[in-house]
């Protein structure tokens, strides 16, 4: 997480995502998105995770 926080300081408009085995999605105070791996893959495959 320390690396993502530093990345966010350099690139404040970048979306920061961590994929874990956690039970539910959450967003940290500094706007890092924590995704359960199943939900991440479902949204990725459905094309809803990233907009073009």
Tab-separated table of N, CA and C in Angstrom:
chain	number	residue	atom	x	y	z
A	1	UNK	N	0.822	-1.188	0.000
A	1	UNK	CA	0.000	0.000	0.000
A	1	UNK	C	0.873	1.263	0.000
A	2	UNK	N	2.018	1.189	0.624
A	2	UNK	CA	2.887	2.354	0.665
A	2	UNK	C	3.281	2.787	-0.750
A	3	UNK	N	3.573	1.820	-1.605
A	3	UNK	CA	3.929	2.122	-2.985
A	3	UNK	C	2.781	2.750	-3.759
A	4	UNK	N	1.567	2.249	-3.530
A	4	UNK	CA	0.401	2.828	-4.207
A	4	UNK	C	0.126	4.246	-3.729
A	5	UNK	N	0.355	4.478	-2.462
A	5	UNK	CA	0.162	5.841	-1.946
A	5	UNK	C	1.170	6.800	-2.590
A	6	UNK	N	2.417	6.364	-2.705
A	6	UNK	CA	3.434	7.198	-3.351
A	6	UNK	C	3.084	7.420	-4.820
A	7	UNK	N	2.608	6.379	-5.484
A	7	UNK	CA	2.179	6.495	-6.879
A	7	UNK	C	1.059	7.525	-6.997
A	8	UNK	N	0.123	7.492	-6.063
A	8	UNK	CA	-0.989	8.435	-6.065
A	8	UNK	C	-0.549	9.880	-5.884
A	9	UNK	N	0.541	10.080	-5.164
A	9	UNK	CA	1.069	11.438	-5.017
A	9	UNK	C	1.657	11.940	-6.334
A	10	UNK	N	2.314	11.048	-7.068
A	10	UNK	CA	2.909	11.416	-8.354
A	10	UNK	C	1.853	11.566	-9.452
A	11	UNK	N	0.838	10.712	-9.396
A	11	UNK	CA	-0.212	10.690	-10.417
A	11	UNK	C	-1.582	10.747	-9.739
A	12	UNK	N	-1.999	11.910	-9.283
A	12	UNK	CA	-3.224	12.021	-8.488
A	12	UNK	C	-4.503	11.628	-9.231
A	13	UNK	N	-4.508	11.660	-10.556
A	13	UNK	CA	-5.714	11.292	-11.308
A	13	UNK	C	-5.780	9.790	-11.607
A	14	UNK	N	-4.709	9.059	-11.304
A	14	UNK	CA	-4.667	7.622	-11.593
A	14	UNK	C	-5.563	6.848	-10.626
A	15	UNK	N	-6.194	5.832	-11.144
A	15	UNK	CA	-7.026	4.952	-10.324
A	15	UNK	C	-6.123	3.872	-9.730
A	16	UNK	N	-6.221	3.672	-8.425
A	16	UNK	CA	-5.382	2.688	-7.741
A	16	UNK	C	-6.252	1.555	-7.219
A	17	UNK	N	-5.937	0.331	-7.640
A	17	UNK	CA	-6.751	-0.836	-7.309
A	17	UNK	C	-5.861	-1.929	-6.731
A	18	UNK	N	-6.337	-2.555	-5.661
A	18	UNK	CA	-5.694	-3.727	-5.077
A	18	UNK	C	-6.699	-4.867	-5.165
A	19	UNK	N	-6.255	-6.023	-5.665
A	19	UNK	CA	-7.117	-7.204	-5.761
A	19	UNK	C	-6.689	-8.172	-4.664
A	20	UNK	N	-7.657	-8.572	-3.829
A	20	UNK	CA	-7.343	-9.400	-2.662
A	20	UNK	C	-8.342	-10.547	-2.514
A	21	UNK	N	-8.132	-11.311	-1.468
A	21	UNK	CA	-9.081	-12.362	-1.103
A	21	UNK	C	-10.086	-11.856	-0.072
A	22	UNK	N	-10.204	-10.558	0.068
A	22	UNK	CA	-11.143	-9.950	1.015
A	22	UNK	C	-12.578	-10.328	0.657
A	23	UNK	N	-13.473	-10.212	1.614
A	23	UNK	CA	-14.868	-10.619	1.417
A	23	UNK	C	-15.702	-9.569	0.695
A	24	UNK	N	-15.320	-8.290	0.815
A	24	UNK	CA	-16.142	-7.243	0.198
A	24	UNK	C	-15.259	-6.113	-0.319
A	25	UNK	N	-15.814	-5.349	-1.253
A	25	UNK	CA	-15.106	-4.201	-1.821
A	25	UNK	C	-15.141	-3.047	-0.832
A	26	UNK	N	-14.055	-2.309	-0.788
A	26	UNK	CA	-14.025	-1.106	0.036
A	26	UNK	C	-13.066	-0.100	-0.592
A	27	UNK	N	-13.139	1.117	-0.136
A	27	UNK	CA	-12.260	2.186	-0.600
A	27	UNK	C	-11.610	2.807	0.629
A	28	UNK	N	-10.291	2.924	0.602
A	28	UNK	CA	-9.562	3.481	1.738
A	28	UNK	C	-9.749	4.994	1.800
A	29	UNK	N	-9.309	5.577	2.889
A	29	UNK	CA	-9.423	7.028	3.071
A	29	UNK	C	-8.690	7.811	1.985
A	30	UNK	N	-7.621	7.218	1.442
A	30	UNK	CA	-6.873	7.911	0.390
A	30	UNK	C	-7.237	7.397	-1.004
A	31	UNK	N	-8.443	6.852	-1.120
A	31	UNK	CA	-9.070	6.503	-2.400
A	31	UNK	C	-8.431	5.322	-3.135
A	32	UNK	N	-7.868	4.367	-2.402
A	32	UNK	CA	-7.388	3.125	-3.002
A	32	UNK	C	-8.542	2.134	-2.949
A	33	UNK	N	-8.879	1.557	-4.098
A	33	UNK	CA	-9.990	0.608	-4.178
A	33	UNK	C	-9.483	-0.801	-3.868
A	34	UNK	N	-10.121	-1.462	-2.908
A	34	UNK	CA	-9.789	-2.827	-2.530
A	34	UNK	C	-10.893	-3.723	-3.082
A	35	UNK	N	-10.545	-4.612	-4.000
A	35	UNK	CA	-11.528	-5.476	-4.651
A	35	UNK	C	-11.336	-6.927	-4.245
A	36	UNK	N	-12.423	-7.649	-3.945
A	36	UNK	CA	-12.335	-9.106	-3.860
A	36	UNK	C	-12.022	-9.628	-5.266
A	37	UNK	N	-11.207	-10.637	-5.369
A	37	UNK	CA	-10.757	-11.084	-6.692
A	37	UNK	C	-11.907	-11.502	-7.597
A	38	UNK	N	-12.952	-12.139	-7.028
A	38	UNK	CA	-14.077	-12.569	-7.863
A	38	UNK	C	-14.797	-11.373	-8.473
A	39	UNK	N	-15.060	-10.369	-7.670
A	39	UNK	CA	-15.755	-9.174	-8.151
A	39	UNK	C	-14.901	-8.438	-9.179
A	40	UNK	N	-13.603	-8.365	-8.933
A	40	UNK	CA	-12.707	-7.713	-9.884
A	40	UNK	C	-12.781	-8.398	-11.247
A	41	UNK	N	-12.691	-9.727	-11.260
A	41	UNK	CA	-12.740	-10.455	-12.533
A	41	UNK	C	-14.093	-10.319	-13.217
A	42	UNK	N	-15.175	-10.377	-12.452
A	42	UNK	CA	-16.508	-10.219	-13.045
A	42	UNK	C	-16.648	-8.862	-13.728
A	43	UNK	N	-16.212	-7.816	-13.050
A	43	UNK	CA	-16.323	-6.472	-13.624
A	43	UNK	C	-15.356	-6.281	-14.790
A	44	UNK	N	-14.186	-6.883	-14.696
A	44	UNK	CA	-13.219	-6.800	-15.786
A	44	UNK	C	-13.766	-7.472	-17.036
A	45	UNK	N	-14.274	-8.696	-16.890
A	45	UNK	CA	-14.792	-9.451	-18.038
A	45	UNK	C	-16.054	-8.817	-18.608
A	46	UNK	N	-16.849	-8.181	-17.761
A	46	UNK	CA	-18.072	-7.527	-18.230
A	46	UNK	C	-17.772	-6.184	-18.905
A	47	UNK	N	-16.558	-5.711	-18.745
A	47	UNK	CA	-16.184	-4.439	-19.344
A	47	UNK	C	-16.634	-3.224	-18.560
A	48	UNK	N	-16.991	-3.417	-17.292
A	48	UNK	CA	-17.491	-2.300	-16.488
A	48	UNK	C	-16.439	-1.712	-15.548
A	49	UNK	N	-15.302	-2.348	-15.455
A	49	UNK	CA	-14.274	-1.895	-14.514
A	49	UNK	C	-13.548	-0.649	-15.012
A	50	UNK	N	-13.198	-0.645	-16.268
A	50	UNK	CA	-12.463	0.480	-16.856
A	50	UNK	C	-13.269	1.061	-17.999
A	51	UNK	N	-13.345	2.361	-18.039
A	51	UNK	CA	-14.021	3.001	-19.169
A	51	UNK	C	-12.970	3.422	-20.188
A	52	UNK	N	-13.358	3.401	-21.444
A	52	UNK	CA	-12.391	3.761	-22.492
A	52	UNK	C	-12.580	5.175	-22.957
